């Protein structure tokens, strides 16, 4: 009954684990969730007020399919203010979250068989979206010992005549890596040389703890002309439920993505768009405040993980994820059976410690698990202590 494309589609494991933890809690099971990457903060009041104002004013109708011009202008001003980038509203598309932005892009860009380089570990949706439109995701490994920096030589080695695009996600989900200036420069040069589109997912820009966020599009007109900058209100403004993401890029491609959107969803919620104008254009102090709190949590989460025997975690420079290597636990026995991969470790932690994490396998690395620390300090401490206890009780 179902289309062939569904046979190769994996549903979002990050959302599935969040749902599983929620269902367990509803049954009265005390589970700590380090599953979904979603800020625990409430959306700032000034943004909610803007939504209320929009409703009162009757801004409750269809808008331009690509987003209201006020929001596209606010995005242009944001890109100038924070990234030094010049765009005009015709080069901006507003979508229902960056996930939707990226899917519009896949539909508009890829022919069946076209290849997209996806540095691994990667966010779960990149390969699935490419596959959904008949493209071929090509995972290009990074090295943990080099802090999961993208390796331009490996990208070059993975090129074929079918390569159309490369995905750059810094700060990175799931590793938290912030790519260095040199890394980004090398990727930019490679894209220009080989005529590739750069998909720069900058959704975690505001959560950069070490160094300053740099957009690869700012490396000169040649790079900018072949880059789509993707960003969202979800993380910086704790607006995951409002579903506002955006893209800025070459006008022909942005128009094509908008055309796709016009036939599939039409505009994102008019009310959420007006809230996003306030988010992007209003005072930005709460962004830095939330980022400061995430940083504090990072400083508890990472040493806490490294204190657990068999667990080793690189210090992330951004986002709100820890991506510890748990290969040190493989072979240890739980309920008589050896733990053999990230799915086993995840199942063990959920059952034995009542802690929900996401298996690294879904992000392209079976030696790791992902923990989101977008949750309160007390929860982090309790979760770490439960994990420590459960892991110490494993048989050798
Ligand atoms: N890109 C990355 C790297 C993400 O982790 C996420 C998930 N929040 C998104 C894009 C999509 O976010 P949203 O659809 O909420 O804007
Ligand atoms: N991006 C977040 C995560 O990785 C939210 C879930 C999702 O969109 O997949 O957990």
mmCIF file of C-alpha atoms and ligand atoms in Angstrom:
data_model
loop_
_atom_site.group_PDB
_atom_site.id
_atom_site.type_symbol
_atom_site.label_atom_id
_atom_site.label_comp_id
_atom_site.label_asym_id
_atom_site.label_seq_id
_atom_site.Cartn_x
_atom_site.Cartn_y
_atom_site.Cartn_z
ATOM 1 C CA UNK A 1 0.000 0.000 0.000
ATOM 2 C CA UNK A 2 2.849 2.390 0.757
ATOM 3 C CA UNK A 3 5.280 4.121 -1.548
ATOM 4 C CA UNK A 4 8.764 2.685 -1.953
ATOM 5 C CA UNK A 5 10.308 5.779 -0.400
ATOM 6 C CA UNK A 6 8.692 4.867 2.902
ATOM 7 C CA UNK A 7 10.603 1.563 2.975
ATOM 8 C CA UNK A 8 13.844 3.467 3.441
ATOM 9 C CA UNK A 9 12.506 6.193 5.732
ATOM 10 C CA UNK A 10 13.493 6.104 9.397
ATOM 11 C CA UNK A 11 11.140 8.163 11.580
ATOM 12 C CA UNK A 12 12.796 10.850 13.722
ATOM 13 C CA UNK A 13 14.407 8.995 16.664
ATOM 14 C CA UNK A 14 14.935 12.199 18.648
ATOM 15 C CA UNK A 15 11.220 12.946 18.606
ATOM 16 C CA UNK A 16 10.405 9.255 19.251
ATOM 17 C CA UNK A 17 12.561 9.148 22.382
ATOM 18 C CA UNK A 18 11.051 12.358 23.681
ATOM 19 C CA UNK A 19 7.587 10.818 23.176
ATOM 20 C CA UNK A 20 8.648 7.576 24.888
ATOM 21 C CA UNK A 21 9.978 9.431 27.949
ATOM 22 C CA UNK A 22 6.757 11.449 28.114
ATOM 23 C CA UNK A 23 4.632 8.293 27.895
ATOM 24 C CA UNK A 24 6.649 6.642 30.681
ATOM 25 C CA UNK A 25 6.161 9.698 32.871
ATOM 26 C CA UNK A 26 2.419 9.589 32.195
ATOM 27 C CA UNK A 27 2.471 6.020 33.556
ATOM 28 C CA UNK A 28 4.052 7.333 36.749
ATOM 29 C CA UNK A 29 7.592 6.156 35.912
ATOM 30 C CA UNK A 30 10.180 8.652 37.070
ATOM 31 C CA UNK A 31 12.312 9.016 33.948
ATOM 32 C CA UNK A 32 14.889 11.719 33.328
ATOM 33 C CA UNK A 33 15.015 12.755 29.695
ATOM 34 C CA UNK A 34 18.194 13.860 28.002
ATOM 35 C CA UNK A 35 16.409 13.007 24.753
ATOM 36 C CA UNK A 36 15.077 15.846 22.676
ATOM 37 C CA UNK A 37 17.019 18.932 21.832
ATOM 38 C CA UNK A 38 14.571 21.504 23.062
ATOM 39 C CA UNK A 39 15.237 24.431 25.410
ATOM 40 C CA UNK A 40 13.417 24.026 28.726
ATOM 41 C CA UNK A 41 12.968 27.813 29.010
ATOM 42 C CA UNK A 42 9.651 29.459 28.271
ATOM 43 C CA UNK A 43 9.380 31.737 25.229
ATOM 44 C CA UNK A 44 10.209 35.281 26.410
ATOM 45 C CA UNK A 45 7.168 37.370 27.339
ATOM 46 C CA UNK A 46 7.815 40.148 24.784
ATOM 47 C CA UNK A 47 7.517 37.543 22.008
ATOM 48 C CA UNK A 48 4.264 36.109 23.374
ATOM 49 C CA UNK A 49 2.906 39.645 23.648
ATOM 50 C CA UNK A 50 3.667 40.246 19.977
ATOM 51 C CA UNK A 51 1.641 37.137 19.108
ATOM 52 C CA UNK A 52 -1.289 38.345 21.201
ATOM 53 C CA UNK A 53 -1.116 41.746 19.510
ATOM 54 C CA UNK A 54 -1.110 40.060 16.095
ATOM 55 C CA UNK A 55 -4.253 38.086 16.956
ATOM 56 C CA UNK A 56 -6.006 41.177 18.327
ATOM 57 C CA UNK A 57 -5.165 43.076 15.157
ATOM 58 C CA UNK A 58 -6.678 40.308 13.055
ATOM 59 C CA UNK A 59 -3.359 39.174 11.598
ATOM 60 C CA UNK A 60 -4.894 35.742 11.439
ATOM 61 C CA UNK A 61 -5.209 35.171 7.705
ATOM 62 C CA UNK A 62 -3.073 33.599 5.001
ATOM 63 C CA UNK A 63 0.079 35.592 4.389
ATOM 64 C CA UNK A 64 2.472 35.606 1.422
ATOM 65 C CA UNK A 65 3.407 31.940 1.045
ATOM 66 C CA UNK A 66 7.103 32.744 1.573
ATOM 67 C CA UNK A 67 6.444 34.761 4.721
ATOM 68 C CA UNK A 68 5.429 38.332 5.517
ATOM 69 C CA UNK A 69 7.822 40.944 4.183
ATOM 70 C CA UNK A 70 8.225 42.399 7.706
ATOM 71 C CA UNK A 71 9.701 39.104 8.881
ATOM 72 C CA UNK A 72 11.868 38.646 5.813
ATOM 73 C CA UNK A 73 13.181 42.178 6.439
ATOM 74 C CA UNK A 74 13.782 41.349 10.099
ATOM 75 C CA UNK A 75 15.752 38.273 8.987
ATOM 76 C CA UNK A 76 17.856 40.470 6.662
ATOM 77 C CA UNK A 77 18.599 42.859 9.523
ATOM 78 C CA UNK A 78 19.497 39.950 11.810
ATOM 79 C CA UNK A 79 21.862 38.488 9.212
ATOM 80 C CA UNK A 80 23.529 41.891 8.854
ATOM 81 C CA UNK A 81 23.713 42.533 12.610
ATOM 82 C CA UNK A 82 24.956 39.109 13.715
ATOM 83 C CA UNK A 83 26.703 37.727 10.645
ATOM 84 C CA UNK A 84 27.742 40.748 8.563
ATOM 85 C CA UNK A 85 25.726 39.409 5.623
ATOM 86 C CA UNK A 86 23.750 41.480 3.134
ATOM 87 C CA UNK A 87 20.501 39.979 1.886
ATOM 88 C CA UNK A 88 17.249 41.436 0.552
ATOM 89 C CA UNK A 89 13.790 40.002 1.353
ATOM 90 C CA UNK A 90 13.594 38.261 -2.058
ATOM 91 C CA UNK A 91 16.556 36.141 -0.914
ATOM 92 C CA UNK A 92 14.765 34.986 2.252
ATOM 93 C CA UNK A 93 12.162 32.267 2.807
ATOM 94 C CA UNK A 94 10.235 31.730 6.054
ATOM 95 C CA UNK A 95 9.129 28.143 6.725
ATOM 96 C CA UNK A 96 7.524 26.028 9.455
ATOM 97 C CA UNK A 97 10.785 25.429 11.307
ATOM 98 C CA UNK A 98 14.256 24.870 9.902
ATOM 99 C CA UNK A 99 13.380 21.222 9.376
ATOM 100 C CA UNK A 100 10.796 22.357 6.854
ATOM 101 C CA UNK A 101 13.262 24.846 5.354
ATOM 102 C CA UNK A 102 15.717 22.011 4.744
ATOM 103 C CA UNK A 103 13.074 19.790 3.200
ATOM 104 C CA UNK A 104 11.977 22.563 0.819
ATOM 105 C CA UNK A 105 15.621 22.859 -0.144
ATOM 106 C CA UNK A 106 15.986 19.127 -0.798
ATOM 107 C CA UNK A 107 12.885 19.143 -3.012
ATOM 108 C CA UNK A 108 14.027 22.230 -4.929
ATOM 109 C CA UNK A 109 17.646 21.131 -5.389
ATOM 110 C CA UNK A 110 17.989 17.400 -5.867
ATOM 111 C CA UNK A 111 17.311 15.111 -8.779
ATOM 112 C CA UNK A 112 17.107 11.379 -8.109
ATOM 113 C CA UNK A 113 20.634 10.018 -7.670
ATOM 114 C CA UNK A 114 22.176 13.387 -6.736
ATOM 115 C CA UNK A 115 24.596 13.097 -3.847
ATOM 116 C CA UNK A 116 24.869 15.273 -0.756
ATOM 117 C CA UNK A 117 27.947 15.162 1.481
ATOM 118 C CA UNK A 118 26.867 14.886 5.102
ATOM 119 C CA UNK A 119 29.696 15.030 7.643
ATOM 120 C CA UNK A 120 29.122 12.380 10.315
ATOM 121 C CA UNK A 121 28.025 12.393 13.083
ATOM 122 C CA UNK A 122 25.061 14.266 11.607
ATOM 123 C CA UNK A 123 21.654 15.455 12.704
ATOM 124 C CA UNK A 124 19.173 12.653 12.024
ATOM 125 C CA UNK A 125 17.017 14.464 9.475
ATOM 126 C CA UNK A 126 19.659 15.355 6.853
ATOM 127 C CA UNK A 127 20.086 11.871 5.344
ATOM 128 C CA UNK A 128 16.398 11.009 5.652
ATOM 129 C CA UNK A 129 15.262 14.149 3.836
ATOM 130 C CA UNK A 130 17.779 13.580 1.041
ATOM 131 C CA UNK A 131 16.557 9.989 0.680
ATOM 132 C CA UNK A 132 12.907 11.076 0.676
ATOM 133 C CA UNK A 133 13.457 12.996 -2.549
ATOM 134 C CA UNK A 134 15.485 10.215 -4.176
ATOM 135 C CA UNK A 135 18.894 11.723 -3.439
ATOM 136 C CA UNK A 136 21.854 9.880 -1.952
ATOM 137 C CA UNK A 137 23.303 11.056 1.370
ATOM 138 C CA UNK A 138 27.034 10.368 1.567
ATOM 139 C CA UNK A 139 28.243 10.235 5.165
ATOM 140 C CA UNK A 140 31.764 11.591 5.532
ATOM 141 C CA UNK A 141 33.267 10.680 8.908
ATOM 142 C CA UNK A 142 34.945 13.165 11.238
ATOM 143 C CA UNK A 143 37.421 12.260 13.947
ATOM 144 C CA UNK A 144 36.606 12.396 17.618
ATOM 145 C CA UNK A 145 40.304 12.946 18.388
ATOM 146 C CA UNK A 146 40.111 16.164 16.324
ATOM 147 C CA UNK A 147 37.015 17.347 18.157
ATOM 148 C CA UNK A 148 34.721 16.174 15.325
ATOM 149 C CA UNK A 149 35.984 18.958 13.033
ATOM 150 C CA UNK A 150 34.895 18.453 9.447
ATOM 151 C CA UNK A 151 37.800 17.040 7.439
ATOM 152 C CA UNK A 152 38.072 18.804 4.041
ATOM 153 C CA UNK A 153 40.354 16.057 2.656
ATOM 154 C CA UNK A 154 37.758 13.434 3.383
ATOM 155 C CA UNK A 155 35.077 15.607 1.793
ATOM 156 C CA UNK A 156 37.246 15.900 -1.320
ATOM 157 C CA UNK A 157 37.783 12.141 -1.394
ATOM 158 C CA UNK A 158 34.005 11.607 -1.284
ATOM 159 C CA UNK A 159 33.271 13.811 -4.319
ATOM 160 C CA UNK A 160 31.777 12.220 -7.426
ATOM 161 C CA UNK A 161 30.275 13.760 -10.576
ATOM 162 C CA UNK A 162 26.882 13.469 -8.833
ATOM 163 C CA UNK A 163 27.825 15.539 -5.750
ATOM 164 C CA UNK A 164 25.569 18.605 -5.544
ATOM 165 C CA UNK A 165 25.868 19.902 -2.016
ATOM 166 C CA UNK A 166 27.642 19.712 1.321
ATOM 167 C CA UNK A 167 25.920 20.165 4.690
ATOM 168 C CA UNK A 168 27.774 22.186 7.322
ATOM 169 C CA UNK A 169 26.238 22.326 10.791
ATOM 170 C CA UNK A 170 28.151 24.462 13.279
ATOM 171 C CA UNK A 171 27.570 24.484 16.235
ATOM 172 C CA UNK A 172 26.882 20.836 15.601
ATOM 173 C CA UNK A 173 24.061 18.543 16.561
ATOM 174 C CA UNK A 174 24.933 15.961 17.956
ATOM 175 C CA UNK A 175 28.637 16.585 18.731
ATOM 176 C CA UNK A 176 28.505 20.226 19.855
ATOM 177 C CA UNK A 177 31.555 20.903 17.674
ATOM 178 C CA UNK A 178 32.113 24.475 16.542
ATOM 179 C CA UNK A 179 34.012 24.366 13.268
ATOM 180 C CA UNK A 180 37.187 26.419 13.156
ATOM 181 C CA UNK A 181 37.760 29.307 10.806
ATOM 182 C CA UNK A 182 40.296 27.199 8.880
ATOM 183 C CA UNK A 183 37.862 24.304 8.527
ATOM 184 C CA UNK A 184 35.115 26.571 7.200
ATOM 185 C CA UNK A 185 37.547 28.302 4.851
ATOM 186 C CA UNK A 186 38.645 24.937 3.438
ATOM 187 C CA UNK A 187 35.034 23.824 2.915
ATOM 188 C CA UNK A 188 34.241 27.140 1.227
ATOM 189 C CA UNK A 189 37.203 26.751 -1.146
ATOM 190 C CA UNK A 190 36.164 23.196 -1.932
ATOM 191 C CA UNK A 191 32.609 24.255 -2.695
ATOM 192 C CA UNK A 192 33.768 26.996 -5.055
ATOM 193 C CA UNK A 193 36.285 24.724 -6.774
ATOM 194 C CA UNK A 194 33.815 21.880 -7.297
ATOM 195 C CA UNK A 195 30.695 23.939 -7.865
ATOM 196 C CA UNK A 196 28.803 22.647 -4.814
ATOM 197 C CA UNK A 197 25.992 24.245 -2.855
ATOM 198 C CA UNK A 198 26.829 24.774 0.822
ATOM 199 C CA UNK A 199 23.918 24.131 3.149
ATOM 200 C CA UNK A 200 24.935 25.967 6.312
ATOM 201 C CA UNK A 201 22.676 24.972 9.194
ATOM 202 C CA UNK A 202 23.304 27.635 11.828
ATOM 203 C CA UNK A 203 20.380 26.790 14.099
ATOM 204 C CA UNK A 204 22.613 26.719 17.190
ATOM 205 C CA UNK A 205 24.433 29.950 16.386
ATOM 206 C CA UNK A 206 23.280 31.687 19.583
ATOM 207 C CA UNK A 207 24.626 28.809 21.658
ATOM 208 C CA UNK A 208 28.311 29.216 20.890
ATOM 209 C CA UNK A 209 30.317 29.043 24.116
ATOM 210 C CA UNK A 210 33.822 28.983 22.745
ATOM 211 C CA UNK A 211 34.852 31.498 20.143
ATOM 212 C CA UNK A 212 32.424 33.520 18.074
ATOM 213 C CA UNK A 213 29.981 32.114 15.567
ATOM 214 C CA UNK A 214 31.072 32.651 11.978
ATOM 215 C CA UNK A 215 28.809 32.038 9.014
ATOM 216 C CA UNK A 216 30.580 30.367 6.113
ATOM 217 C CA UNK A 217 28.589 32.699 3.834
ATOM 218 C CA UNK A 218 30.647 35.615 5.160
ATOM 219 C CA UNK A 219 33.817 34.302 3.479
ATOM 220 C CA UNK A 220 33.285 36.355 0.338
ATOM 221 C CA UNK A 221 30.847 36.823 -2.545
ATOM 222 C CA UNK A 222 31.831 33.606 -4.340
ATOM 223 C CA UNK A 223 30.957 31.512 -1.290
ATOM 224 C CA UNK A 224 27.868 33.516 -0.389
ATOM 225 C CA UNK A 225 26.524 33.031 -3.917
ATOM 226 C CA UNK A 226 26.513 29.247 -3.394
ATOM 227 C CA UNK A 227 25.448 29.065 0.254
ATOM 228 C CA UNK A 228 22.032 28.677 1.788
ATOM 229 C CA UNK A 229 22.105 29.887 5.387
ATOM 230 C CA UNK A 230 19.504 28.036 7.437
ATOM 231 C CA UNK A 231 18.446 29.234 10.875
ATOM 232 C CA UNK A 232 15.507 29.058 13.266
ATOM 233 C CA UNK A 233 13.772 30.822 16.126
ATOM 234 C CA UNK A 234 13.456 27.457 17.917
ATOM 235 C CA UNK A 235 16.680 27.418 19.908
ATOM 236 C CA UNK A 236 17.792 31.030 20.407
ATOM 237 C CA UNK A 237 14.341 32.177 21.558
ATOM 238 C CA UNK A 238 12.993 28.930 23.063
ATOM 239 C CA UNK A 239 10.322 28.840 20.349
ATOM 240 C CA UNK A 240 10.315 25.176 19.247
ATOM 241 C CA UNK A 241 6.529 24.952 19.227
ATOM 242 C CA UNK A 242 5.988 28.108 17.171
ATOM 243 C CA UNK A 243 7.630 26.536 14.096
ATOM 244 C CA UNK A 244 9.489 29.394 12.470
ATOM 245 C CA UNK A 245 12.677 28.677 10.526
ATOM 246 C CA UNK A 246 14.232 30.554 7.667
ATOM 247 C CA UNK A 247 16.695 30.401 4.805
ATOM 248 C CA UNK A 248 18.725 33.045 3.004
ATOM 249 C CA UNK A 249 20.464 32.271 -0.244
ATOM 250 C CA UNK A 250 20.622 32.645 -4.013
ATOM 251 C CA UNK A 251 17.305 34.168 -5.185
ATOM 252 C CA UNK A 252 16.591 31.531 -7.843
ATOM 253 C CA UNK A 253 16.899 28.731 -5.336
ATOM 254 C CA UNK A 254 14.985 30.623 -2.633
ATOM 255 C CA UNK A 255 12.184 31.299 -5.105
ATOM 256 C CA UNK A 256 12.057 27.616 -6.080
ATOM 257 C CA UNK A 257 11.904 26.622 -2.399
ATOM 258 C CA UNK A 258 9.096 29.152 -1.916
ATOM 259 C CA UNK A 259 7.239 27.707 -4.893
ATOM 260 C CA UNK A 260 7.460 24.249 -3.320
ATOM 261 C CA UNK A 261 6.196 25.651 -0.034
ATOM 262 C CA UNK A 262 3.332 27.450 -1.802
ATOM 263 C CA UNK A 263 2.034 24.094 -3.041
ATOM 264 C CA UNK A 264 2.644 22.098 0.122
ATOM 265 C CA UNK A 265 1.985 24.097 3.302
ATOM 266 C CA UNK A 266 1.439 27.728 2.226
ATOM 267 C CA UNK A 267 2.713 30.237 4.785
ATOM 268 C CA UNK A 268 3.820 29.365 8.313
ATOM 269 C CA UNK A 269 1.369 30.511 11.012
ATOM 270 C CA UNK A 270 0.714 34.241 10.613
ATOM 271 C CA UNK A 271 0.716 34.693 14.386
ATOM 272 C CA UNK A 272 4.031 32.904 14.829
ATOM 273 C CA UNK A 273 5.520 35.036 12.057
ATOM 274 C CA UNK A 274 4.627 38.257 13.890
ATOM 275 C CA UNK A 275 6.060 36.785 17.088
ATOM 276 C CA UNK A 276 9.250 35.996 15.161
ATOM 277 C CA UNK A 277 9.523 39.623 13.981
ATOM 278 C CA UNK A 278 9.633 40.623 17.646
ATOM 279 C CA UNK A 279 12.065 37.775 18.476
ATOM 280 C CA UNK A 280 14.578 38.806 15.831
ATOM 281 C CA UNK A 281 14.158 42.583 15.929
ATOM 282 C CA UNK A 282 13.562 43.215 19.650
ATOM 283 C CA UNK A 283 16.110 43.385 22.480
ATOM 284 C CA UNK A 284 18.403 40.353 22.451
ATOM 285 C CA UNK A 285 19.466 40.212 26.113
ATOM 286 C CA UNK A 286 17.546 37.065 27.006
ATOM 287 C CA UNK A 287 19.339 35.148 24.261
ATOM 288 C CA UNK A 288 22.698 35.680 25.948
ATOM 289 C CA UNK A 289 21.140 34.918 29.326
ATOM 290 C CA UNK A 290 19.791 31.555 28.175
ATOM 291 C CA UNK A 291 23.088 30.769 26.468
ATOM 292 C CA UNK A 292 24.878 31.546 29.745
ATOM 293 C CA UNK A 293 22.686 29.036 31.554
ATOM 294 C CA UNK A 294 23.295 26.360 28.945
ATOM 295 C CA UNK A 295 27.005 26.982 29.305
ATOM 296 C CA UNK A 296 26.767 26.470 33.066
ATOM 297 C CA UNK A 297 24.990 23.172 32.491
ATOM 298 C CA UNK A 298 27.649 22.153 29.990
ATOM 299 C CA UNK A 299 30.242 22.699 32.704
ATOM 300 C CA UNK A 300 28.402 20.217 34.922
ATOM 301 C CA UNK A 301 27.384 17.692 32.274
ATOM 302 C CA UNK A 302 30.747 17.095 30.593
ATOM 303 C CA UNK A 303 32.930 16.558 33.686
ATOM 304 C CA UNK A 304 30.094 14.477 35.162
ATOM 305 C CA UNK A 305 30.087 12.170 32.145
ATOM 306 C CA UNK A 306 33.866 11.906 32.124
ATOM 307 C CA UNK A 307 33.794 10.821 35.777
ATOM 308 C CA UNK A 308 31.764 7.718 34.863
ATOM 309 C CA UNK A 309 33.991 4.710 34.186
ATOM 310 C CA UNK A 310 33.876 3.616 30.546
ATOM 311 C CA UNK A 311 32.471 6.944 29.327
ATOM 312 C CA UNK A 312 34.591 9.574 27.529
ATOM 313 C CA UNK A 313 33.221 12.889 26.347
ATOM 314 C CA UNK A 314 34.812 15.558 24.180
ATOM 315 C CA UNK A 315 34.002 19.072 25.448
ATOM 316 C CA UNK A 316 31.488 20.640 23.046
ATOM 317 C CA UNK A 317 32.004 24.278 22.052
ATOM 318 C CA UNK A 318 28.342 24.954 21.271
ATOM 319 C CA UNK A 319 24.713 23.727 21.041
ATOM 320 C CA UNK A 320 23.295 21.837 24.042
ATOM 321 C CA UNK A 321 24.396 18.291 23.402
ATOM 322 C CA UNK A 322 26.982 15.991 24.907
ATOM 323 C CA UNK A 323 28.104 13.162 22.645
ATOM 324 C CA UNK A 324 30.068 10.783 24.850
ATOM 325 C CA UNK A 325 31.888 7.744 23.569
ATOM 326 C CA UNK A 326 30.505 4.685 25.367
ATOM 327 C CA UNK A 327 32.532 2.003 23.564
ATOM 328 C CA UNK A 328 34.234 1.409 26.930
ATOM 329 C CA UNK A 329 30.981 -0.215 28.084
ATOM 330 C CA UNK A 330 30.719 -2.630 25.186
ATOM 331 C CA UNK A 331 31.176 -6.232 26.275
ATOM 332 C CA UNK A 332 30.067 -5.496 29.864
ATOM 333 C CA UNK A 333 27.021 -7.566 30.744
ATOM 334 C CA UNK A 334 23.550 -6.421 31.654
ATOM 335 C CA UNK A 335 20.886 -9.025 32.442
ATOM 336 C CA UNK A 336 23.349 -11.690 31.295
ATOM 337 C CA UNK A 337 23.927 -10.208 27.826
ATOM 338 C CA UNK A 338 26.886 -8.116 26.678
ATOM 339 C CA UNK A 339 26.168 -4.524 25.657
ATOM 340 C CA UNK A 340 27.038 -4.410 21.975
ATOM 341 C CA UNK A 341 26.262 -0.986 20.589
ATOM 342 C CA UNK A 342 24.658 2.370 21.249
ATOM 343 C CA UNK A 343 21.119 0.950 21.052
ATOM 344 C CA UNK A 344 21.969 -1.579 23.803
ATOM 345 C CA UNK A 345 23.464 1.161 25.984
ATOM 346 C CA UNK A 346 20.400 3.344 25.423
ATOM 347 C CA UNK A 347 18.019 0.520 26.343
ATOM 348 C CA UNK A 348 20.118 -0.317 29.404
ATOM 349 C CA UNK A 349 20.143 3.317 30.606
ATOM 350 C CA UNK A 350 16.400 3.642 30.154
ATOM 351 C CA UNK A 351 15.620 0.418 32.026
ATOM 352 C CA UNK A 352 18.320 0.372 34.674
ATOM 353 C CA UNK A 353 18.838 4.108 35.302
ATOM 354 C CA UNK A 354 15.546 5.529 34.066
ATOM 355 C CA UNK A 355 17.502 7.958 31.929
ATOM 356 C CA UNK A 356 16.491 8.571 28.299
ATOM 357 C CA UNK A 357 19.256 9.279 25.772
ATOM 358 C CA UNK A 358 19.476 8.896 21.985
ATOM 359 C CA UNK A 359 21.662 6.152 20.443
ATOM 360 C CA UNK A 360 24.598 7.478 18.409
ATOM 361 C CA UNK A 361 23.782 5.020 15.654
ATOM 362 C CA UNK A 362 20.960 7.315 14.537
ATOM 363 C CA UNK A 363 23.527 10.085 14.102
ATOM 364 C CA UNK A 364 25.964 7.853 12.240
ATOM 365 C CA UNK A 365 28.193 6.674 15.106
ATOM 366 C CA UNK A 366 27.455 3.515 17.063
ATOM 367 C CA UNK A 367 30.209 4.184 19.620
ATOM 368 C CA UNK A 368 28.334 7.159 21.075
ATOM 369 C CA UNK A 369 25.131 8.269 22.751
ATOM 370 C CA UNK A 370 23.648 11.767 22.704
ATOM 371 C CA UNK A 371 22.466 13.637 25.774
ATOM 372 C CA UNK A 372 20.728 16.978 25.587
ATOM 373 C CA UNK A 373 21.526 19.246 28.522
ATOM 374 C CA UNK A 374 18.709 21.672 27.732
ATOM 375 C CA UNK A 375 17.268 20.809 31.114
ATOM 376 C CA UNK A 376 17.693 22.056 34.719
ATOM 377 C CA UNK A 377 20.941 21.619 36.657
ATOM 378 C CA UNK A 378 19.284 19.471 39.339
ATOM 379 C CA UNK A 379 17.939 17.126 36.653
ATOM 380 C CA UNK A 380 21.380 16.903 35.069
ATOM 381 C CA UNK A 381 22.964 16.041 38.403
ATOM 382 C CA UNK A 382 20.322 13.434 39.214
ATOM 383 C CA UNK A 383 20.584 11.892 35.744
ATOM 384 C CA UNK A 384 24.376 11.690 35.952
ATOM 385 C CA UNK A 385 24.211 10.075 39.354
ATOM 386 C CA UNK A 386 21.689 7.482 38.145
ATOM 387 C CA UNK A 387 23.835 6.701 35.122
ATOM 388 C CA UNK A 388 26.950 6.401 37.251
ATOM 389 C CA UNK A 389 25.254 4.001 39.635
ATOM 390 C CA UNK A 390 23.772 1.826 36.904
ATOM 391 C CA UNK A 391 27.023 1.667 34.947
ATOM 392 C CA UNK A 392 29.061 0.765 38.029
ATOM 393 C CA UNK A 393 26.651 -2.097 38.687
ATOM 394 C CA UNK A 394 27.272 -3.719 35.251
ATOM 395 C CA UNK A 395 29.003 -7.090 35.390
ATOM 396 C CA UNK A 396 32.432 -7.128 33.752
HETATM 397 N N1 LIG B 1 18.857 21.721 12.380
HETATM 398 C C1 LIG B 1 19.366 21.129 13.473
HETATM 399 C C2 LIG B 1 20.816 20.844 13.514
HETATM 400 C C3 LIG B 1 18.529 20.768 14.532
HETATM 401 O O1 LIG B 1 19.024 20.167 15.589
HETATM 402 C C4 LIG B 1 17.150 21.015 14.432
HETATM 403 C C5 LIG B 1 16.241 20.476 15.487
HETATM 404 N N2 LIG B 1 15.777 21.355 16.318
HETATM 405 C C6 LIG B 1 16.678 21.682 13.302
HETATM 406 C C7 LIG B 1 17.550 21.990 12.288
HETATM 407 C C8 LIG B 1 15.232 22.020 13.097
HETATM 408 O O2 LIG B 1 14.727 22.858 14.050
HETATM 409 P P1 LIG B 1 13.292 23.528 13.846
HETATM 410 O O3 LIG B 1 12.585 22.752 12.811
HETATM 411 O O4 LIG B 1 12.647 23.468 15.179
HETATM 412 O O5 LIG B 1 13.564 24.928 13.402
HETATM 413 N N1 LIG B 2 16.457 18.842 16.616
HETATM 414 C C1 LIG B 2 16.112 18.417 17.936
HETATM 415 C C2 LIG B 2 16.896 17.187 18.299
HETATM 416 O O1 LIG B 2 17.798 16.822 17.602
HETATM 417 C C3 LIG B 2 14.623 18.249 18.077
HETATM 418 C C4 LIG B 2 14.054 17.004 17.513
HETATM 419 C C5 LIG B 2 14.071 16.974 16.025
HETATM 420 O O2 LIG B 2 13.662 17.944 15.404
HETATM 421 O O3 LIG B 2 14.533 15.956 15.510
HETATM 422 O O4 LIG B 2 16.636 16.584 19.295
#
